[in-house]
Coordinates of C-alpha atoms in Angstrom, one line a residue:
M1 CA 13.6 -21.3 14.0
I2 CA 13.6 -18.8 16.8
S3 CA 13.9 -15.6 14.7
A4 CA 14.0 -14.6 11.0
T5 CA 17.2 -14.0 9.0
Y6 CA 17.9 -10.7 7.1
T7 CA 20.4 -9.5 4.6
W8 CA 22.4 -6.3 4.7
A9 CA 21.2 -5.3 1.2
Q10 CA 17.5 -5.0 2.3
F11 CA 18.4 -2.3 4.8
I12 CA 20.2 0.1 2.3
P13 CA 17.5 2.8 2.7
E14 CA 17.7 2.6 6.4
F15 CA 21.5 2.9 6.3
T16 CA 21.2 5.8 3.9
L17 CA 18.8 7.7 6.3
V18 CA 21.1 7.1 9.3
G19 CA 24.1 8.2 7.2
L20 CA 22.3 11.4 6.3
A21 CA 21.6 12.1 10.0
T22 CA 25.2 11.4 10.9
L23 CA 26.4 13.8 8.2
I24 CA 24.2 16.6 9.5
L25 CA 25.5 16.1 13.1
M26 CA 29.1 15.9 12.0
A27 CA 28.7 19.0 9.8
D28 CA 27.2 20.8 12.8
C29 CA 30.4 20.0 14.8
F30 CA 33.1 20.7 12.2
L31 CA 31.4 23.4 10.1
P32 CA 29.8 25.7 12.7
K33 CA 29.5 28.6 10.3
L34 CA 27.4 26.6 7.8
P35 CA 23.8 27.9 8.0
K36 CA 21.6 25.4 9.9
S37 CA 18.8 25.9 7.4
F38 CA 21.0 24.1 4.8
Y39 CA 20.7 21.0 6.9
A40 CA 16.9 21.1 6.5
L41 CA 17.0 21.2 2.8
F42 CA 19.8 18.6 2.7
G43 CA 17.9 16.2 5.0
A44 CA 14.6 16.5 3.2
A45 CA 16.2 15.9 -0.2
G46 CA 18.2 13.0 1.2
A47 CA 15.0 11.4 2.6
V48 CA 13.3 11.6 -0.8
A49 CA 16.5 10.2 -2.4
A50 CA 16.5 7.2 0.0
A51 CA 13.0 6.3 -1.2
F52 CA 14.5 5.3 -4.6
F53 CA 16.4 2.5 -2.9
M54 CA 13.2 1.0 -1.5
N55 CA 11.7 -2.2 -2.8
G56 CA 8.2 -1.3 -4.0
E57 CA 7.2 -5.0 -4.0
A58 CA 7.7 -5.5 -0.2
E59 CA 4.6 -6.4 1.8
L60 CA 4.4 -3.1 3.6
S61 CA 6.2 -0.9 1.1
Q62 CA 3.4 1.7 1.1
F63 CA 3.9 2.3 4.8
R64 CA 7.7 2.9 4.2
M65 CA 6.9 5.4 1.5
L66 CA 4.5 7.2 3.7
A67 CA 7.1 7.4 6.5
V68 CA 9.7 8.8 4.1
I69 CA 7.3 11.4 2.7
A70 CA 6.1 12.4 6.2
T71 CA 9.8 12.8 7.3
A72 CA 10.7 15.0 4.4
L73 CA 7.7 17.2 5.0
T74 CA 8.5 17.4 8.7
I75 CA 12.0 18.6 8.0
L76 CA 10.8 21.2 5.5
L77 CA 8.3 22.4 8.1
A78 CA 11.1 22.7 10.6
Y79 CA 12.9 24.9 8.0
D80 CA 10.0 27.3 7.9
Y81 CA 9.6 27.1 11.7
R82 CA 13.2 27.9 12.5
K83 CA 12.4 31.4 13.9
I84 CA 10.4 29.8 16.7
T85 CA 13.0 27.1 17.1
C86 CA 15.8 29.7 17.6
E87 CA 13.8 31.5 20.3
A88 CA 13.0 28.3 22.1
V89 CA 16.4 26.7 21.9
S90 CA 19.0 29.4 22.1
G91 CA 16.8 32.3 23.3
S92 CA 17.9 34.5 20.4
D93 CA 18.1 34.6 16.6
S94 CA 21.1 32.2 16.7
E95 CA 20.5 28.8 15.1
E96 CA 22.9 27.2 17.5
G97 CA 21.6 23.8 18.8
S98 CA 18.9 23.5 16.2
S99 CA 20.5 20.9 13.8
E100 CA 19.3 17.9 15.8
L101 CA 15.7 18.9 14.8
Y102 CA 16.7 18.0 11.2
A103 CA 18.7 14.9 12.0
L104 CA 16.5 13.0 14.5
P105 CA 13.5 12.6 12.2
L106 CA 15.8 10.8 9.7
I107 CA 16.8 8.4 12.4
A108 CA 13.2 7.8 13.4
C109 CA 12.3 7.3 9.8
A110 CA 15.0 4.7 9.5
G111 CA 13.4 2.9 12.4
I112 CA 10.0 3.0 10.7
C113 CA 11.4 1.7 7.5
A114 CA 13.2 -1.2 9.2
L115 CA 10.0 -2.0 11.2
T116 CA 8.0 -2.5 8.0
Q117 CA 10.5 -5.3 7.0
A118 CA 10.3 -7.1 10.4
K119 CA 9.5 -10.8 10.2
D120 CA 9.8 -11.4 13.9
I121 CA 9.1 -9.7 17.2
I122 CA 12.8 -8.9 17.9
M123 CA 13.3 -6.8 14.8
L124 CA 9.9 -5.2 15.4
F125 CA 10.8 -4.2 18.9
V126 CA 14.2 -2.9 18.1
S127 CA 12.9 -0.8 15.2
L128 CA 10.0 0.5 17.1
E129 CA 12.4 1.6 20.0
V130 CA 14.5 3.6 17.5
V131 CA 11.4 5.5 16.6
T132 CA 10.3 5.9 20.2
L133 CA 13.6 7.1 21.6
S134 CA 14.1 9.7 18.8
S135 CA 10.5 10.9 19.4
Y136 CA 11.2 11.4 23.2
V137 CA 14.0 13.8 22.4
L138 CA 12.0 15.6 19.7
A139 CA 8.9 16.1 21.9
G140 CA 11.0 17.9 24.6
Y141 CA 13.4 19.6 22.2
F142 CA 12.4 23.2 23.1
R143 CA 14.2 23.3 26.4
R144 CA 13.2 26.9 27.1
N145 CA 9.6 26.1 26.6
Q146 CA 7.7 24.6 29.6
G147 CA 5.0 23.1 27.3
S148 CA 7.6 21.2 25.3
I149 CA 9.4 19.9 28.4
E150 CA 6.1 18.7 29.8
A151 CA 5.3 17.0 26.5
G152 CA 8.6 15.2 26.5
V153 CA 8.2 14.0 30.1
K154 CA 4.6 12.8 29.6
Y155 CA 5.6 11.0 26.3
L156 CA 8.6 9.4 28.0
I157 CA 6.6 8.1 31.0
L158 CA 3.7 6.7 29.0
G159 CA 6.0 5.5 26.3
A160 CA 8.1 3.6 28.8
M161 CA 4.9 1.9 30.0
S162 CA 4.0 0.9 26.4
T163 CA 7.5 -0.5 25.9
G164 CA 7.2 -2.6 29.0
L165 CA 3.9 -4.0 27.8
L166 CA 5.5 -4.8 24.4
V167 CA 8.5 -6.6 26.0
F168 CA 6.3 -8.5 28.4
G169 CA 4.1 -9.5 25.5
A170 CA 7.1 -10.7 23.5
A171 CA 8.3 -12.8 26.4
W172 CA 4.8 -14.4 26.7
Y173 CA 4.7 -14.9 23.0
Y174 CA 8.0 -16.8 23.0
G175 CA 6.9 -18.8 26.1
M176 CA 3.8 -19.9 24.3
T177 CA 5.2 -20.6 20.8
G178 CA 8.9 -21.2 21.3
T179 CA 9.7 -18.7 18.6
F180 CA 9.6 -15.0 17.8
L181 CA 8.4 -15.5 14.3
L182 CA 5.0 -13.9 13.3
D183 CA 3.8 -16.9 11.4
A184 CA 0.2 -18.0 10.7
A185 CA 1.0 -21.7 11.1
V186 CA 2.6 -21.1 14.5
V187 CA -0.3 -19.0 15.7
Y188 CA -2.9 -21.5 14.4
H189 CA -1.1 -24.4 16.2
V190 CA -0.8 -22.7 19.5
F191 CA -4.2 -21.0 19.5
F192 CA -6.0 -24.3 18.8
A193 CA -3.7 -26.4 21.0
A194 CA -5.2 -29.2 23.0
D195 CA -4.2 -27.5 26.3
P196 CA -6.5 -24.5 27.0
A197 CA -3.8 -22.9 29.1
M198 CA -1.7 -22.5 26.0
S199 CA -4.4 -20.6 24.0
V200 CA -5.2 -18.4 27.1
G201 CA -1.5 -17.6 27.5
F202 CA -1.1 -16.8 23.8
M203 CA -4.1 -14.4 23.8
L204 CA -2.5 -12.6 26.8
A205 CA 0.7 -12.3 24.8
M206 CA -1.2 -10.9 21.9
A207 CA -3.1 -8.5 24.1
L208 CA 0.1 -7.1 25.5
L209 CA 1.7 -6.8 22.1
L210 CA -1.4 -5.0 20.7
A211 CA -1.4 -2.6 23.6
G212 CA 2.1 -1.6 22.8
A213 CA 1.1 -0.9 19.2
F214 CA -2.1 1.0 20.2
F215 CA 0.2 3.5 21.9
K216 CA 1.6 4.5 18.5
T217 CA -1.7 4.5 16.7
G218 CA -3.5 6.5 19.4
T219 CA -6.2 3.8 19.9
A220 CA -8.0 3.6 23.2
P221 CA -7.0 3.0 26.0
M222 CA -3.4 4.0 25.0
H223 CA -4.5 7.5 23.6
I224 CA -4.2 9.7 26.7
W225 CA -0.8 11.1 25.8
I226 CA -1.8 12.5 22.4
P227 CA -3.6 15.9 23.1
D228 CA -1.0 17.1 25.7
V229 CA 2.0 16.0 23.7
Y230 CA 0.7 17.4 20.4
Q231 CA 0.0 20.8 22.1
G232 CA 3.3 21.0 23.9
A233 CA 5.7 19.6 21.4
P234 CA 7.2 21.8 18.6
T235 CA 4.8 21.9 15.7
P236 CA 7.1 20.0 13.3
V237 CA 7.4 17.3 15.9
S238 CA 3.6 17.2 16.4
A239 CA 3.2 16.7 12.6
F240 CA 5.8 13.9 12.7
L241 CA 4.1 12.1 15.6
A242 CA 0.7 12.6 14.0
V243 CA 1.7 11.1 10.6
A244 CA 4.9 9.1 10.7
S245 CA 4.6 7.7 14.2
K246 CA 1.0 6.7 13.5
T247 CA 2.1 5.0 10.3
A248 CA 4.6 3.0 12.3
G249 CA 1.9 2.0 14.7
F250 CA -0.5 0.7 12.1
A251 CA 2.4 -1.1 10.3
V252 CA 2.9 -3.0 13.6
L253 CA -0.8 -3.7 14.0
C254 CA -1.0 -5.1 10.5
M255 CA 2.0 -7.4 11.2
L256 CA 0.6 -8.6 14.5
L257 CA -2.9 -9.2 13.1
A258 CA -1.8 -10.7 9.8
P259 CA -1.5 -14.3 11.1
F260 CA -5.2 -14.1 12.0
A261 CA -6.3 -13.2 8.4
D262 CA -8.0 -16.5 7.8
M263 CA -9.4 -17.0 11.3
Q264 CA -12.7 -15.4 12.2
L265 CA -12.1 -15.3 16.0
V266 CA -15.2 -13.7 17.5
P267 CA -13.7 -12.8 20.9
M268 CA -10.9 -10.9 19.2
L269 CA -13.3 -9.2 16.9
Q270 CA -15.5 -8.2 19.8
C271 CA -12.5 -6.6 21.6
L272 CA -11.4 -4.7 18.5
V273 CA -15.0 -3.4 18.0
I274 CA -15.2 -2.2 21.6
L275 CA -11.8 -0.4 21.4
T276 CA -12.6 1.1 18.0
A277 CA -16.0 2.4 19.3
I278 CA -14.3 3.9 22.4
T279 CA -11.6 5.5 20.2
L280 CA -14.2 7.1 17.9
L281 CA -16.2 8.5 20.8
I282 CA -13.2 9.9 22.7
G283 CA -11.6 11.4 19.6
N284 CA -14.7 13.0 18.1
L285 CA -16.5 14.1 21.2
G286 CA -13.2 15.3 22.9
A287 CA -12.4 17.5 19.9
I288 CA -15.7 19.4 20.1
G289 CA -14.7 21.7 23.0
Q290 CA -11.1 22.4 21.9
T291 CA -9.9 25.9 21.3
N292 CA -6.2 25.1 20.5
A293 CA -5.6 24.1 16.9
K294 CA -2.8 21.5 17.7
R295 CA -4.9 20.0 20.5
L296 CA -7.8 19.8 18.1
L297 CA -5.6 17.9 15.7
G298 CA -4.6 15.6 18.6
Y299 CA -8.1 14.5 19.2
S300 CA -8.6 14.4 15.4
S301 CA -5.7 11.9 15.3
I302 CA -7.5 9.7 17.8
A303 CA -10.7 9.9 15.8
Q304 CA -9.0 9.1 12.6
A305 CA -7.4 6.0 14.2
G306 CA -10.8 4.8 15.0
F307 CA -11.9 4.9 11.4
I308 CA -8.7 3.2 10.3
M309 CA -9.2 0.4 12.8
V310 CA -12.5 -0.6 11.0
F311 CA -10.4 -1.9 8.1
L312 CA -8.6 -4.3 10.4
I313 CA -11.9 -5.4 11.9
N314 CA -13.1 -6.4 8.4
G315 CA -9.9 -8.3 7.7
T316 CA -6.1 -8.3 8.2
G317 CA -4.9 -9.5 4.8
A318 CA -3.2 -7.7 2.0
E319 CA -6.5 -5.9 1.0
A320 CA -7.0 -4.5 4.5
Q321 CA -3.4 -3.3 4.6
A322 CA -3.8 -1.5 1.3
Q323 CA -6.9 0.2 2.6
V324 CA -5.1 1.3 5.8
A325 CA -2.3 2.7 3.7
S326 CA -4.8 4.6 1.5
Y327 CA -6.5 6.1 4.5
L328 CA -3.1 7.1 5.9
T329 CA -2.2 8.7 2.6
A330 CA -5.3 11.0 2.8
Y331 CA -4.6 11.6 6.4
L332 CA -1.0 12.6 5.7
L333 CA -1.9 15.1 3.0
A334 CA -4.6 16.8 5.0
T335 CA -2.8 16.8 8.4
M336 CA 0.5 18.0 7.0
A337 CA -1.2 20.9 5.3
A338 CA -3.0 21.7 8.5
F339 CA 0.2 21.7 10.6
Y340 CA 2.0 23.9 8.0
A341 CA -0.9 26.4 8.4
I342 CA -0.7 26.2 12.2
A343 CA 3.1 26.8 12.1
M344 CA 2.7 29.8 9.8
V345 CA 0.0 31.4 12.0
R346 CA 2.1 30.7 15.1
T347 CA 5.2 32.3 13.6
Q348 CA 3.4 35.5 12.4
R349 CA 0.5 35.9 14.8
G350 CA 2.2 34.4 17.9
S351 CA -0.6 31.9 18.7
E352 CA -1.8 28.4 18.0
E353 CA -5.4 29.0 19.1
I354 CA -8.1 28.6 16.6
S355 CA -8.9 32.3 17.1
A356 CA -5.6 33.1 15.5
F357 CA -7.0 32.0 12.1
R358 CA -9.4 34.9 12.4
A359 CA -10.4 36.6 9.1
L360 CA -7.8 34.8 6.9
G361 CA -10.5 34.5 4.3
K362 CA -10.4 38.3 3.9
T363 CA -6.7 39.0 4.5
N364 CA -5.3 35.9 2.7
P365 CA -8.0 34.3 0.6
V366 CA -5.7 31.8 -1.2
I367 CA -4.2 30.4 1.9
A368 CA -7.6 30.3 3.5
F369 CA -8.9 28.2 0.6
L370 CA -6.0 25.7 1.1
I371 CA -6.7 25.4 4.8
T372 CA -10.4 25.0 4.1
V373 CA -9.7 22.0 1.7
A374 CA -7.3 20.4 4.2
F375 CA -9.8 20.5 7.1
A376 CA -12.7 19.6 4.8
S377 CA -10.8 16.5 3.8
L378 CA -10.2 15.6 7.4
A379 CA -14.0 16.0 8.0
G380 CA -14.8 13.8 4.9
V381 CA -16.4 16.4 2.7
P382 CA -17.2 15.1 -0.8
L383 CA -14.8 15.9 -3.7
T384 CA -11.8 15.4 -1.3
Y385 CA -9.7 12.3 -0.8
G386 CA -10.8 12.3 2.8
F387 CA -14.3 11.6 1.7
I388 CA -13.2 8.6 -0.4
V389 CA -11.3 6.9 2.3
K390 CA -13.9 7.6 5.0
F391 CA -16.5 6.2 2.7
D392 CA -14.3 3.1 2.2
S393 CA -14.2 2.7 6.0
F394 CA -18.0 2.6 6.2
C395 CA -18.1 0.1 3.3
A396 CA -15.5 -2.1 5.1
L397 CA -17.8 -2.3 8.1
V398 CA -20.8 -3.1 5.9
S399 CA -18.7 -5.9 4.3
A400 CA -18.0 -7.3 7.8
Y401 CA -21.7 -8.0 8.3
A402 CA -21.0 -11.3 6.5
L403 CA -20.1 -12.6 9.9
E404 CA -23.6 -13.1 11.4
D405 CA -22.5 -13.6 15.0
M406 CA -21.2 -10.0 15.1
S407 CA -24.1 -8.2 13.3
C408 CA -25.4 -6.5 16.5
W409 CA -21.8 -5.4 17.4
F410 CA -21.3 -4.0 13.9
T411 CA -24.6 -2.2 14.0
T412 CA -23.6 -0.4 17.2
L413 CA -20.2 0.5 15.8
L414 CA -21.9 1.8 12.6
I415 CA -24.1 4.2 14.6
I416 CA -21.0 5.4 16.5
M417 CA -19.1 6.0 13.2
I418 CA -22.0 8.1 11.9
I419 CA -22.1 10.1 15.2
G420 CA -18.3 10.6 14.9
A421 CA -18.4 11.7 11.3
A422 CA -21.2 14.2 12.1
A423 CA -19.2 15.6 15.0
G424 CA -16.2 15.9 12.8
F425 CA -18.1 18.4 10.6
Y426 CA -18.6 20.6 13.6
Y427 CA -15.2 20.7 15.1
Y428 CA -13.2 20.8 11.8
F429 CA -15.4 23.6 10.6
K430 CA -14.6 25.7 13.7
V431 CA -11.4 26.7 11.9
I432 CA -13.1 27.4 8.7
R433 CA -15.8 29.5 10.4
E434 CA -13.1 31.5 12.1
M435 CA -11.5 32.3 8.8
Y436 CA -14.6 33.4 7.0
W437 CA -17.2 34.5 9.5
E438 CA -15.1 36.6 11.9
K439 CA -14.2 40.2 11.1
P440 CA -10.6 41.2 10.9
Q441 CA -9.2 43.3 13.8
A442 CA -6.8 46.2 13.5
E443 CA -3.8 44.0 14.3
D444 CA -4.8 41.3 11.8
K445 CA -2.3 42.0 9.0
P446 CA -2.1 39.8 5.9
L447 CA 0.3 36.8 6.5
C448 CA 3.5 36.6 4.5
I449 CA 3.4 33.1 3.1
P450 CA 6.8 31.3 3.1
M451 CA 7.7 29.7 -0.2
V452 CA 8.1 26.2 1.2
T453 CA 4.8 26.4 3.1
A454 CA 3.0 27.7 0.0
G455 CA 4.5 24.9 -2.2
V456 CA 3.7 22.1 0.3
M457 CA 0.2 23.2 1.1
T458 CA -0.6 23.7 -2.6
A459 CA 0.7 20.3 -3.5
C460 CA -1.2 18.6 -0.7
V461 CA -4.5 20.3 -1.6
I462 CA -4.1 19.5 -5.3
L463 CA -3.6 15.9 -4.5
L464 CA -6.5 15.8 -2.1
I465 CA -8.9 17.2 -4.7
A466 CA -7.4 15.2 -7.6
L467 CA -7.6 11.9 -5.6
G468 CA -11.0 12.8 -4.3
T469 CA -12.6 13.6 -7.7
W470 CA -10.9 10.9 -9.8
P471 CA -13.0 8.0 -8.6
L472 CA -16.2 10.0 -9.1
L473 CA -15.1 10.9 -12.7
T474 CA -14.2 7.4 -13.6
G475 CA -17.1 5.7 -11.8
N476 CA -14.9 3.6 -9.6
L477 CA -16.2 4.7 -6.2

């Protein structure tokens, strides 16, 4: 069999999401007087409703749910960010031309959900391209903003390169195996074939496919687009790329590496360890000197990808996939709360620099506390969910020591992880220090907290604390 077979019924959630996006675009054409903010609420509610059609027993169902939640939160963030959107799109208070910002994330989410059900490289590639093409448009959506246009162009150029690698890898994979199926039996037969050229060609195919996936996860050496695109893109889009797009990337990685679950291939592990170590160093050390909050979260995204990669080094089976999904859950809650805070500060103080968070601890103590918990969770402070999942990452590496041939490699990676975690406390706490240590200036008025922003940030922080303390209270850490 060359490729897998699918049924229409299994893609009902995806059809629902695309249908919602189509309704928004059609309503924008035929009901021009309808407030565009209505589309945001409709899209977010529809995305959550689509989740009820999803099969919770599917292999990567957790990734699908994370993608839907991230999409709903992205659309709600766009709702609170509409003042900036209007200025950047129409140059006035008019909401004309802003409805696509609520529709495109739904289409991208449909691609992610379809991707998690892929059983062959064809479906994987098509689904991933739906996500990528939508993201290109979203990144450069603010046509009056030079930074957004630059972000869109950079993302397009580098994304096209990653697509080329993925297609080239798929061609090599088919040439070596005679099928597009991601099957353990096929992989085992080809990798251990009598002809060495077959196994070498197969490893080249896998290297190209993994390089395409690394672009989405932000793993070195495919990370270079992240800081510039996160800084230049609209803040809701940056949040979507940071969470939903990364979720798609790790879903692809889990699928590509799943056939190797029972094979302890030392050369492959060595490559993964090297890339993980480089990713951790680039992400954590690169974030130290940043002064822009979105750029800081860009390097943070790279660093967090390094910690997630450790789970895939320890194993690529169902347990590793569940651990990756748990880490992405903690990352989603903290990162979304952080981007909501950045959007709020940008809207009312006109800046995305870390200095714009100045003295929030005095002018807005409640919102400062919520921001503190979000960044503390990203850093891995105890009593937050971020600490639990980062601790699990260290435990996963320790468990990998069972493979004696790799003990020296794992020791080096462990040292780099410790350095990265320590660096994280410094650069994440730059925002916290700005809120509590700096004195307010005359123009630093208290922020007016939008209802949606307050609700989402409160919910995220409650979950971060609850999920971070529950294992300690029950003794299941």
